[in-house]
Short mmCIF file of C-alpha atoms and ligand atoms in Angstrom, two decimals:
data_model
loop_
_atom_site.label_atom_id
_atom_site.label_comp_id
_atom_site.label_asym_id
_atom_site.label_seq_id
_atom_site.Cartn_x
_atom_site.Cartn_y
_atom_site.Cartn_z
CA UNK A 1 -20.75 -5.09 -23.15
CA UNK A 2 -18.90 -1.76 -24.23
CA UNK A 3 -16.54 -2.22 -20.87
CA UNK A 4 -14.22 -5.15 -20.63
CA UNK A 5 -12.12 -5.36 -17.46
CA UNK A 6 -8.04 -5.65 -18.35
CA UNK A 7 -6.16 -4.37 -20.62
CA UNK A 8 -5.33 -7.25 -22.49
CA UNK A 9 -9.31 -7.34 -23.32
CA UNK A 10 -9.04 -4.15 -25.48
CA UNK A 11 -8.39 -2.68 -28.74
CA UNK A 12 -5.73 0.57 -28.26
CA UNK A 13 -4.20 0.91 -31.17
CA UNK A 14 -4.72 4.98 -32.20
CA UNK A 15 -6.55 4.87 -28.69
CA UNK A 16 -6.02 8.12 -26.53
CA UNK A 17 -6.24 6.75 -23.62
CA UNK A 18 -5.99 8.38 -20.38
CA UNK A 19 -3.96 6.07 -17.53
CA UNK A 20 -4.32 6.97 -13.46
CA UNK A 21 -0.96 5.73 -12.40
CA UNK A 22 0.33 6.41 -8.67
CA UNK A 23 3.47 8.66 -8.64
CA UNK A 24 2.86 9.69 -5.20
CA UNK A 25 6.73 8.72 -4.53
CA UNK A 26 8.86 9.49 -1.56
CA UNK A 27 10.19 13.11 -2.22
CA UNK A 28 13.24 14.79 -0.85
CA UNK A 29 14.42 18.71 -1.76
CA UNK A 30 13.07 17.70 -5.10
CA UNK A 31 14.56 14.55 -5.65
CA UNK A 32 12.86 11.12 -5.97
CA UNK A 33 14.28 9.01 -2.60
CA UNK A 34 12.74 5.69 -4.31
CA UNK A 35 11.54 5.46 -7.33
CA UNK A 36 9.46 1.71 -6.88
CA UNK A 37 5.96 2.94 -7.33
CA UNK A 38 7.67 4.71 -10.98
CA UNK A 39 8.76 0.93 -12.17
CA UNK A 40 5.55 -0.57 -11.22
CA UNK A 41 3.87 1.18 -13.36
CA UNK A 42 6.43 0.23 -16.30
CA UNK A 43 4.80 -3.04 -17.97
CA UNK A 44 1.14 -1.13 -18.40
CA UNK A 45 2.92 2.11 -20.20
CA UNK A 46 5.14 -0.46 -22.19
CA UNK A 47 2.15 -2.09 -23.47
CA UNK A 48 -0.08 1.02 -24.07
CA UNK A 49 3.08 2.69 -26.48
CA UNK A 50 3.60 -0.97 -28.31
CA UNK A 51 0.37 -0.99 -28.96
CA UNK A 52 0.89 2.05 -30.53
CA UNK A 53 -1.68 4.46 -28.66
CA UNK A 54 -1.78 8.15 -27.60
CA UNK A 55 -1.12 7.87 -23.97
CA UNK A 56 -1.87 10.87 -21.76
CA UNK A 57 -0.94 9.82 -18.04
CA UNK A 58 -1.94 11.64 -14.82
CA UNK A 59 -1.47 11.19 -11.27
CA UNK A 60 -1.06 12.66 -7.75
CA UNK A 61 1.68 13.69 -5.42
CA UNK A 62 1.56 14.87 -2.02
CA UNK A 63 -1.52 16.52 -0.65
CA UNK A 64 -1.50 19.90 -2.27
CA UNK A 65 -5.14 21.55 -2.48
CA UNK A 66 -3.42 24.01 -4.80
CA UNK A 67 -0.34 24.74 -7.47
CA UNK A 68 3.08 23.68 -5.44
CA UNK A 69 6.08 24.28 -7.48
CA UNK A 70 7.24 21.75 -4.76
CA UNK A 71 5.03 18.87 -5.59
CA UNK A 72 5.16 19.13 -9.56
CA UNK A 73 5.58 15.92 -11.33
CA UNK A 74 8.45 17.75 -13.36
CA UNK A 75 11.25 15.45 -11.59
CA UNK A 76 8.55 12.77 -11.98
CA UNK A 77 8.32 12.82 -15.69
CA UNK A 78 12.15 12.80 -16.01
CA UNK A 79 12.81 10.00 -13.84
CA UNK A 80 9.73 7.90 -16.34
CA UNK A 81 11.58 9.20 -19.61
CA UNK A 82 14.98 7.42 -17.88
CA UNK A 83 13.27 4.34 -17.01
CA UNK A 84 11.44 4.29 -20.65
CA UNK A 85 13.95 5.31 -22.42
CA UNK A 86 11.42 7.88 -23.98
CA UNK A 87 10.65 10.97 -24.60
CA UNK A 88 7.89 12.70 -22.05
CA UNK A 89 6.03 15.28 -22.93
CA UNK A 90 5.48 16.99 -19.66
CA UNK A 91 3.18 19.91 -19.88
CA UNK A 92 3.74 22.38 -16.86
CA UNK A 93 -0.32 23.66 -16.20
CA UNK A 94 -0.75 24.84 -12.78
CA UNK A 95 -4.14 23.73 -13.42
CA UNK A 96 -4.05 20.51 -15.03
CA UNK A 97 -6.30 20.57 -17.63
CA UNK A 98 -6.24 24.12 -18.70
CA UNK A 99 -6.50 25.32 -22.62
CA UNK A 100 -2.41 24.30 -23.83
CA UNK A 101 -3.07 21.03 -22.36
CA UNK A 102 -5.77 20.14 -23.84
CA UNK A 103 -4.46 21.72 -26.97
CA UNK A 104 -1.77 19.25 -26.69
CA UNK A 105 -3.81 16.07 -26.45
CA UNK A 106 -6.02 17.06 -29.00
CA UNK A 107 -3.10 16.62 -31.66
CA UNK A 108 -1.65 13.95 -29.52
CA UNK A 109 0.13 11.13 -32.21
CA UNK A 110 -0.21 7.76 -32.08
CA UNK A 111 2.73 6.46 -29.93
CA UNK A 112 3.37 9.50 -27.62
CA UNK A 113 3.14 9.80 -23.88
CA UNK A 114 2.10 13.21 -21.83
CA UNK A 115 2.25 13.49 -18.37
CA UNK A 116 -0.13 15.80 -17.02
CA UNK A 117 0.87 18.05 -13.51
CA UNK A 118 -0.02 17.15 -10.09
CA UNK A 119 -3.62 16.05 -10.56
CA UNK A 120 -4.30 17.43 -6.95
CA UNK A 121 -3.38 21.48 -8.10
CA UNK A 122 -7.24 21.34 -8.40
CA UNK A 123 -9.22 20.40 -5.32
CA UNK A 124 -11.97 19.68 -6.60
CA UNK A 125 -10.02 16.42 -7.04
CA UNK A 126 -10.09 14.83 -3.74
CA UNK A 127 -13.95 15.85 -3.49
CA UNK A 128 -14.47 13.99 -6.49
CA UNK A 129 -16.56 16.86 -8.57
CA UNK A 130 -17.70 15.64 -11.68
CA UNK A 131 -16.97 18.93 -13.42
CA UNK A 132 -13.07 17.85 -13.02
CA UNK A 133 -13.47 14.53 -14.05
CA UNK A 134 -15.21 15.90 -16.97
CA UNK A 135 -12.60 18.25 -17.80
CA UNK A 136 -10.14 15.16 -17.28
CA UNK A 137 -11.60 12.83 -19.05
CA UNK A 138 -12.82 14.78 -22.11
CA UNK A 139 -11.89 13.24 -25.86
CA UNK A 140 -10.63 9.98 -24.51
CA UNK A 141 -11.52 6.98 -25.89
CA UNK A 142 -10.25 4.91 -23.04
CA UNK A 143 -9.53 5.03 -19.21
CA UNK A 144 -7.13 2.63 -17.48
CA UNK A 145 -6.37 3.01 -13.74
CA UNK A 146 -3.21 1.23 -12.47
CA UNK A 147 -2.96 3.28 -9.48
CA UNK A 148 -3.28 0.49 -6.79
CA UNK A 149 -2.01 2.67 -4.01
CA UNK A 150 -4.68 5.44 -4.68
CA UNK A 151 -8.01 2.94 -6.11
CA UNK A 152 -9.56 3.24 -2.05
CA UNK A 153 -10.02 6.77 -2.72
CA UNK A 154 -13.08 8.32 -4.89
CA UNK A 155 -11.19 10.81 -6.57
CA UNK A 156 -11.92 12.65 -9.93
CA UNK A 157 -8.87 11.15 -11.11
CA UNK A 158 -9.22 7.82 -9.60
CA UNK A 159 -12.99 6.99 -10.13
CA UNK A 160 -15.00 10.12 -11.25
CA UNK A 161 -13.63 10.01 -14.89
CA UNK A 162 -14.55 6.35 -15.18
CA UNK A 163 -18.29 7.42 -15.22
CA UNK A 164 -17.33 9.35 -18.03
CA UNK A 165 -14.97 7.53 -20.74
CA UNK A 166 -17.00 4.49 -22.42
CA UNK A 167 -14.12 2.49 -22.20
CA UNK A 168 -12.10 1.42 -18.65
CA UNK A 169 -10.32 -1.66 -17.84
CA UNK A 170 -7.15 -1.68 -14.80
CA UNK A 171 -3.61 -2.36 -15.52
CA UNK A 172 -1.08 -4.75 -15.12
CA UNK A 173 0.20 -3.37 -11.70
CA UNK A 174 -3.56 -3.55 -10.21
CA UNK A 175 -4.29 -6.78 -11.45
CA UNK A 176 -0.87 -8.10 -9.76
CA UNK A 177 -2.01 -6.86 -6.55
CA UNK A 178 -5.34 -8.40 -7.16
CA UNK A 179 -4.09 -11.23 -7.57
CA UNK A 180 -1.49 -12.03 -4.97
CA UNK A 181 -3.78 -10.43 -2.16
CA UNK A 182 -7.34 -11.41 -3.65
CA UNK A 183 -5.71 -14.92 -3.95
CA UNK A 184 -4.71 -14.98 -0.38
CA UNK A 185 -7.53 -13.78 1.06
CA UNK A 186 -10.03 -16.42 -1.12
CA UNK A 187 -8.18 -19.57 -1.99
CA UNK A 188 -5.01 -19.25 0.28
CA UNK A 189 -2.19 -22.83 -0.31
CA UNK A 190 -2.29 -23.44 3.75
CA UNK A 191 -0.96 -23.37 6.31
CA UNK A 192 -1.75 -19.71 5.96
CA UNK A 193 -0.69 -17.31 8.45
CA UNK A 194 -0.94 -13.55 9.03
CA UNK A 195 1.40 -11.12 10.74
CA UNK A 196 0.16 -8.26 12.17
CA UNK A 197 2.03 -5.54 13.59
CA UNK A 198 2.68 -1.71 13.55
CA UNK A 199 1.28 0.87 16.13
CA UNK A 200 -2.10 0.79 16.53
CA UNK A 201 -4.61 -2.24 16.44
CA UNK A 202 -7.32 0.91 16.10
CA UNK A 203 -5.73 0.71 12.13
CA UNK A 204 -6.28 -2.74 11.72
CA UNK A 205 -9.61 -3.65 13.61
CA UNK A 206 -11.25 -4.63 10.79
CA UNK A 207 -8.55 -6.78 9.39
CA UNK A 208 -8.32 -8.42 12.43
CA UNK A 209 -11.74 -9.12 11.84
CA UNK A 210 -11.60 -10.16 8.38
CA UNK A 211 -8.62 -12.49 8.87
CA UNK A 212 -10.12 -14.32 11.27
CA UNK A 213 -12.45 -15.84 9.47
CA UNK A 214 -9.58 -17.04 6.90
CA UNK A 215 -6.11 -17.65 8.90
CA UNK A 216 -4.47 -20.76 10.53
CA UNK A 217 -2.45 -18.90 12.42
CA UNK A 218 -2.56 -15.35 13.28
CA UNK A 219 0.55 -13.58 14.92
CA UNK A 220 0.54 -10.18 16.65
CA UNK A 221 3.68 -8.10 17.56
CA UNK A 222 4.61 -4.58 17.24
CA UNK A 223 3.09 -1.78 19.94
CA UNK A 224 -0.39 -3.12 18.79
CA UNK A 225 0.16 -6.45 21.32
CA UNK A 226 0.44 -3.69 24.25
CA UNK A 227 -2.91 -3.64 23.98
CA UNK A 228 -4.25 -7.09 23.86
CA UNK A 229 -1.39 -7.73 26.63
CA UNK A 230 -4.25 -5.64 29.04
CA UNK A 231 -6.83 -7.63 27.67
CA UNK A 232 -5.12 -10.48 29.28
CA UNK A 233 -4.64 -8.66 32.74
CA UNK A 234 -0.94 -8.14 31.97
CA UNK A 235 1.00 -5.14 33.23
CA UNK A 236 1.95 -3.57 30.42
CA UNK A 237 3.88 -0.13 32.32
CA UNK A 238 4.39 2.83 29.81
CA UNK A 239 4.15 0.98 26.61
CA UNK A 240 1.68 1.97 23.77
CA UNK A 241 -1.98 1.30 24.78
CA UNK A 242 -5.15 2.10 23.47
CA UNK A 243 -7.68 1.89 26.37
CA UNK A 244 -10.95 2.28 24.43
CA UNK A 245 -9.71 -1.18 22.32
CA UNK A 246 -9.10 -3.24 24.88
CA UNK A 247 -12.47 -4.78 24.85
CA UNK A 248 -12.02 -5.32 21.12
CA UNK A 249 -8.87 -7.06 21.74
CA UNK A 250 -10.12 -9.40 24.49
CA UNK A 251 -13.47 -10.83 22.12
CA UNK A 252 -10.76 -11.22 19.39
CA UNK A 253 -8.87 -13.62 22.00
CA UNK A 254 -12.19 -14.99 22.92
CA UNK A 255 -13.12 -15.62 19.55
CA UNK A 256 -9.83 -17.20 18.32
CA UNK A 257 -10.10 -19.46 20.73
CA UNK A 258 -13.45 -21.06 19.91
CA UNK A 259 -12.82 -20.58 15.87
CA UNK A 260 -9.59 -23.21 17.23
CA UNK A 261 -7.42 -20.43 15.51
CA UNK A 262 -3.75 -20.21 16.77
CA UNK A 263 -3.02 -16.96 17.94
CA UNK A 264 0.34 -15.79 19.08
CA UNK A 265 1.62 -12.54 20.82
CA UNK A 266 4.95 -12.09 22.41
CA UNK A 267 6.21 -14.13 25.35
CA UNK A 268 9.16 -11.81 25.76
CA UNK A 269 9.84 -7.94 25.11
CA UNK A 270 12.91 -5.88 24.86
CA UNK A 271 11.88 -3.03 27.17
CA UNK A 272 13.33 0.59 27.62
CA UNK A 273 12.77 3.38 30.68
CA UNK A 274 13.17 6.33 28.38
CA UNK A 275 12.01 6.00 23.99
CA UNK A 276 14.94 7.12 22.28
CA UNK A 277 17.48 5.71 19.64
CA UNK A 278 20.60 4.80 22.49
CA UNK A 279 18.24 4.01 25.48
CA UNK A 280 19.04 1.30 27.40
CA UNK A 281 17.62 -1.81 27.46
CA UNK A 282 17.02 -5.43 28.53
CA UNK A 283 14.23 -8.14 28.00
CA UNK A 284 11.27 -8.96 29.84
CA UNK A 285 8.94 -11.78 30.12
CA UNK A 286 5.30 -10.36 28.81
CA UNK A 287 3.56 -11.29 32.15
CA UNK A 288 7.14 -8.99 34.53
CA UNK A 289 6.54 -5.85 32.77
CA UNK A 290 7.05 -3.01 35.27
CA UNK A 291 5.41 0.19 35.86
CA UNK A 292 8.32 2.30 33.85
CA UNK A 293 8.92 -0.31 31.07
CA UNK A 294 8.20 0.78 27.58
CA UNK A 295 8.13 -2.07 25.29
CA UNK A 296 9.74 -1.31 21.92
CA UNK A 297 10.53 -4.51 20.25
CA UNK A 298 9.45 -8.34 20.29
CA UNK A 299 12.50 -10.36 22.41
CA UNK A 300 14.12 -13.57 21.13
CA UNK A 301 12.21 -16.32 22.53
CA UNK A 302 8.96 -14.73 20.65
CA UNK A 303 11.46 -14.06 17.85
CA UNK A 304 11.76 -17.95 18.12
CA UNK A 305 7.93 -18.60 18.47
CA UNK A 306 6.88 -16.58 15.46
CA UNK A 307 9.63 -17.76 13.33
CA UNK A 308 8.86 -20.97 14.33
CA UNK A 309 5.17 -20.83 13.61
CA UNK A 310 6.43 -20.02 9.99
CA UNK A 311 8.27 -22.95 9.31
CA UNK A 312 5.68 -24.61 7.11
CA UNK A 313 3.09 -21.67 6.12
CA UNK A 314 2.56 -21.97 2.69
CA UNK A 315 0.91 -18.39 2.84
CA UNK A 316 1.93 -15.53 4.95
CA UNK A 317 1.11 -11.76 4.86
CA UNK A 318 3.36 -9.31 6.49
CA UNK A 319 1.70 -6.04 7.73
CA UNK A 320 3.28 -3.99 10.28
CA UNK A 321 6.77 -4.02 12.13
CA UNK A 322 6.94 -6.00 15.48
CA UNK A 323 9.06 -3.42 17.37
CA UNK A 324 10.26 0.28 16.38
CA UNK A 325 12.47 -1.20 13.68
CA UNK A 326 13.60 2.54 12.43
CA UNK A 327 16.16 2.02 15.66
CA UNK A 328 18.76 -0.08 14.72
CA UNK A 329 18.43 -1.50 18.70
CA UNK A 330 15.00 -2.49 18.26
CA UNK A 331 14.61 -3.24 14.65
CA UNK A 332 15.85 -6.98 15.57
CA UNK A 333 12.33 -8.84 16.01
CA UNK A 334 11.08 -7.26 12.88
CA UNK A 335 14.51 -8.62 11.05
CA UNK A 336 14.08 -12.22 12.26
CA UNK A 337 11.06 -11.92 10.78
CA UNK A 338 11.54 -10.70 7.33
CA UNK A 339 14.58 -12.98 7.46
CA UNK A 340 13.14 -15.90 8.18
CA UNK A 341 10.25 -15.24 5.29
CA UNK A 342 13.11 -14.55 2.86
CA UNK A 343 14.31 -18.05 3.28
CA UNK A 344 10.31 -20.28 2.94
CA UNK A 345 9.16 -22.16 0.42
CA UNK A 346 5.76 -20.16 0.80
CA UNK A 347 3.82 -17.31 -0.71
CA UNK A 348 5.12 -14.33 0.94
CA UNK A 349 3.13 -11.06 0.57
CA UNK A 350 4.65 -8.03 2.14
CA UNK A 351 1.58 -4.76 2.90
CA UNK A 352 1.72 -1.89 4.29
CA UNK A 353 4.39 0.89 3.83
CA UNK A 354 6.39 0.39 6.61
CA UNK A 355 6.57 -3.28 6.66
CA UNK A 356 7.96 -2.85 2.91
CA UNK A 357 10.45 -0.45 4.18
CA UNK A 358 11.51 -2.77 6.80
CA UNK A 359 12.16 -5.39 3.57
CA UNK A 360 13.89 -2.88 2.12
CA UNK A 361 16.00 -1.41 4.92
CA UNK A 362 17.15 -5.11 5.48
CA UNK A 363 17.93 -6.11 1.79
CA UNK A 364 15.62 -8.79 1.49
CA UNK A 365 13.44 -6.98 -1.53
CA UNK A 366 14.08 -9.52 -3.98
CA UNK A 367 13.14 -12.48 -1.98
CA UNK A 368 9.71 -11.74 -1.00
CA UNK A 369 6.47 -13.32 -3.51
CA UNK A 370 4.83 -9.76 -3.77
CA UNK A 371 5.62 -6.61 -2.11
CA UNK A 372 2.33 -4.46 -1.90
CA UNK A 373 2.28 -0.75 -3.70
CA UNK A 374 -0.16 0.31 -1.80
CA UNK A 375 0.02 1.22 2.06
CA UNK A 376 -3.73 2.22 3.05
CA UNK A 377 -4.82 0.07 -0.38
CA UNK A 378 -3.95 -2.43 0.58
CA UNK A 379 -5.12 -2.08 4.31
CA UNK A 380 -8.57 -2.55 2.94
CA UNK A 381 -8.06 -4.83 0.89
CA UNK A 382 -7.28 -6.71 3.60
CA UNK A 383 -10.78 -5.87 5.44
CA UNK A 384 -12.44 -7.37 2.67
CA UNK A 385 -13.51 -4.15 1.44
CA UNK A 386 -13.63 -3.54 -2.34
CA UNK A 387 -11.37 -0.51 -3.49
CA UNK A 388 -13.87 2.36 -5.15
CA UNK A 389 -11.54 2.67 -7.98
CA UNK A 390 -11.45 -1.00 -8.87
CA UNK A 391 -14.85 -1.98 -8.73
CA UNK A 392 -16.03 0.85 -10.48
CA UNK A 393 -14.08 -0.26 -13.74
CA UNK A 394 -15.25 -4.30 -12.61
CA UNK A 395 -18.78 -3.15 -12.42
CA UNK A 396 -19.18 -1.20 -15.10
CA UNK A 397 -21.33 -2.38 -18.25
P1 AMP B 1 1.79 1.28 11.54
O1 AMP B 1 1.84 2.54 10.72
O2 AMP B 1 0.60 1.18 12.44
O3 AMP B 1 2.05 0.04 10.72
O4 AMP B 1 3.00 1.39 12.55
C1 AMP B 1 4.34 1.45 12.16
C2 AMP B 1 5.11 2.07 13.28
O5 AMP B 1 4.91 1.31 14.46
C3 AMP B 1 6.60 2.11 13.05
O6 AMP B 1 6.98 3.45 12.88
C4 AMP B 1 7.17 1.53 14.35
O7 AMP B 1 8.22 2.29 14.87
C5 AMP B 1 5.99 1.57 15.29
N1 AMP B 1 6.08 0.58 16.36
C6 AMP B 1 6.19 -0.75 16.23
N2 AMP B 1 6.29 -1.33 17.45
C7 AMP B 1 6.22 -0.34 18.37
C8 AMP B 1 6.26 -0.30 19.78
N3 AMP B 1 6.41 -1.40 20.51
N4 AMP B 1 6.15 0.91 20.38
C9 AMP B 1 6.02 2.03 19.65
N5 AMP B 1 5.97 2.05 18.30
C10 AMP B 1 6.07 0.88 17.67
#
C-alpha cells in the first residue's frame, strides 16, 4: 500500500511535504480577531519540523477569486512564526505557485517551513482544475491535509493535489475531529442527546435526519422551533418561519414519536414587537403567541426543560444558539445552556461557528470535551456525509 492514512504511519524525515491547513481566520483591518484555527494546527507542524522535514504549508482565506492585498496570509505567517517560535518563510506570489516560489521549495532544507499566499489568488482553486493542483503539488513527496474546516470542499488545494502526490495521510487536528464527532455519531456513551438550534432548520434537514436514527433525546430551540411550532398548529406571529419546511418538520415529529425518541422544543419564549438590541420584551407560553410577537430567545421554564434533559447525557452535541444570543437580552437561553454543559460529567462536543462563539463569548472555552474547527465541516459531518477531502486520503491505495 504506498498510502497509509495518519501521520504517525509515515516516514518524513528529508520529506517535502506539502500540508493544507485552514487559516481562514476571523480578519479585522488586517489583524487576526482570533487566532484558534492558527493553534489547531500547532501539534501537526510541530511534528512535521521534529521530524525534521521540508514543510511547505498552504491554505485559504476569505473568498478572493483573485490577488487581494487584503486577504494575504502575510499577518497569517507572522502570527504562526509567534506561536512556533520559528522562523516563516513567507513568500509574497500573487499567484501562488509562480517561478520564485517554486524556486524556493526546490532548495527547501530539511527543517524549514514556507507558507505559500492565499491559495484562492488563483480560481481555478475552488473549481478544482487539475492543472493547479498539479502546479501545487509538483516535487512533493508527501501531502497531509489538516484542514478540517475546509475537507467538505473539492478544492485543488484540499483534494485535487491528493490525486497527485504518492503519499497523503491527515493530521492531528482532522483526526481529533474525527474522532470526537465520528465517535459520537457511531458508538455514542448514552444517554446521548443533540441540541439543535440556529436560524434555519432548511441548514440542518439532513442532520435532523441523520440524528434521528442515533439520539435519545433530541432538543430544538433557536428560530428553527418557529417552524416546527406551525407544524403543531401553533401561532407563531412574526417570528422566523420557513413555510415550504413545515411539512418536513411535522414527519420529523411524527417520526420521533414512533422511533420512542424524546423530542423537546420550547414551552416558553421571550418575545419582542420590534427585532432590535433594546426592544422590549416579556415571555410567552409557546401555544399564546400573538400575531405581532417575534420570538427571539428560549424562556426559563424551557431553559429548565432542556437543562434538565441534560442532567445525565453522557453525550451531547451543541449546534446552533437557542435565541439571538449576539443581544445581550436574548443571549440568556443559549447561556443556560452552555452553562449547564460546562458543569456535566459527559462528552460535550460544541459545532458549528456560532454555537462556538456563544462558548466563547460566555467564557466557558475550556470546559467543553471538543470544540469543532469547522462550521459547515462539521455540518456534514453530522449528516453522515463523508468530507471529500478526508476520504480521498482514507481511500486512497
Ligand atoms: P445558524 O447559522 O443557522 O446556526 O444560526 C445562527 C443565528 O441564528 C444567530 O445569528 C442567531 O442570532 C440566530 N437566531 C437564533 N435564534 C433566533 C430567533 N429566535 N430569531 C432569529 N434569529 C435567531
Amino acid at each position: 500500500m504506498l498510502n497509509k492514512f495518519t501521520i504517525d504511519d509515515l516516514n518524513l524525515t528529508d520529506k517535502k511535504i506539502l500540508l493544507r491547513c485552514d487559516f481562514n481566520v476571523p480578519m479585522k483591518y488586517n489583524k487576526i480577531i482570533d487566532n484558534k484555527r492558527i493553534k489547531e494546527a500547532i501539534p501537526t507542524i510541530e511534528k512535521l519540523i521534529n521530524s525534521n522535514s521540508k514543510l511547505v504549508i498552504c491554505s485559504h482565506l476569505g473568498k478572493p477569486n483573485a490577488y487581494d492585498i487584503n486577504l494575504s496570509l502575510k499577518p497569517i505567517a507572522e502570527e504562526l512564526s509567534n506561536l512556533l517560535n520559528k522562523k516563516i518563510i513567507f513568500i509574497d506570489d500573487s499567484n501562488v505557485i509562480g517561478p520564485i516560489t517554486r524556486e524556493k521549495i526546490k532548495n527547501i532544507k530539511s527543517g524549514e517551513i514556507i507558507l505559500l499566499e492565499n491559495t484562492r489568488f488563483r480560481s481555478e482553486e475552488t473549481k478544482n482544475i487539475d492543472e493547479f493542483s498539479k502546479e501545487l503539488s509538483n516535487n512533493f513527496d508527501i501531502y497531509i491535509n489538516d484542514a478540517f474546516g475546509s475537507s467538505h470542499r473539492k478544492h485543488c488545494s484540499t483534494y485535487g493535489v491528493a490525486k497527485f502526490i504518492k503519499e497523503t495521510a491527515i493530521g492531528y487536528l482532522i483526526q481529533k475531529e474525527i474522532n470526537f464527532l465520528g465517535k459520537a455519531l457511531e458508538s455514542p456513551s448514552r444517554p446521548f442527546v443533540a441540541i439543535l438550534g440556529g436560524a434555519k432548520v432548511s441548514d440542518k434537514i439532513n442532520v435532523i435526519e441523520n440524528l434521528l436514527d442515533k439520539v435519545d433525546i433530541l432538543i430544538i430551540g433557536g428560530g428553527m422551533a418557529y417552524t416546527f411550532f406551525k407544524a403543531k398548529g401553533y401561532n407563531i406571529g412574526k417570528s422566523l418561519l420557513e413555510e415550504d419546511k413545515v411539512e418536513f418538520a411535522r414527519n420529523v415529529l411524527e417520526k420521533a414519536d414512533k422511533k420512542n425518541i424524546k423530542l423537546l422544543l420550547p414551552i416558553d419564549n421571550v418575545v419582542v414587537k420590534e427585532f432590535k438590541e433594546d426592544a422590549n420584551f416579556k415571555t410567552t407560553k409557546s401555544s399564546e403567541i400573538q400575531s405581532d410577537d417575534i420570538g427571539v430567545d428560549i424562556g426559563e421554564k424551557t431553559q429548565k426543560l432542556f437543562c434538565d434533559a441534560l442532567k445525565d447525557a453522557k453525550t451531547i452535541i451543541l449546534n446552533g444558539p437557542m435565541g439571538v444570543f449576539e443581544f445581550e437580552n436574548f443571549s440568556r437561553g443559549t447561556f443556560s445552556i452552555i452553562k449547564t454543559l460546562s458543569e456535566l460529567d459527559a462528552i460535550t462536543i460544541i459545532g458549528g461557528g456560532d454555537s462556538a462563539s456563544a462558548v466563547n463569548q460566555f467564557g466557558f472555552v475550556n470546559k467543553m470535551t471538543h470544540i469543532s474547527t469547522g462550521g459547515g465541516a462539521s455540518l456534514e459531518f453530522l449528516e453522515g456525509k463523508e468530507l471529500p477531502g478526508i476520504s480521498i486520503i482514507k481511500n486512497k491505495f
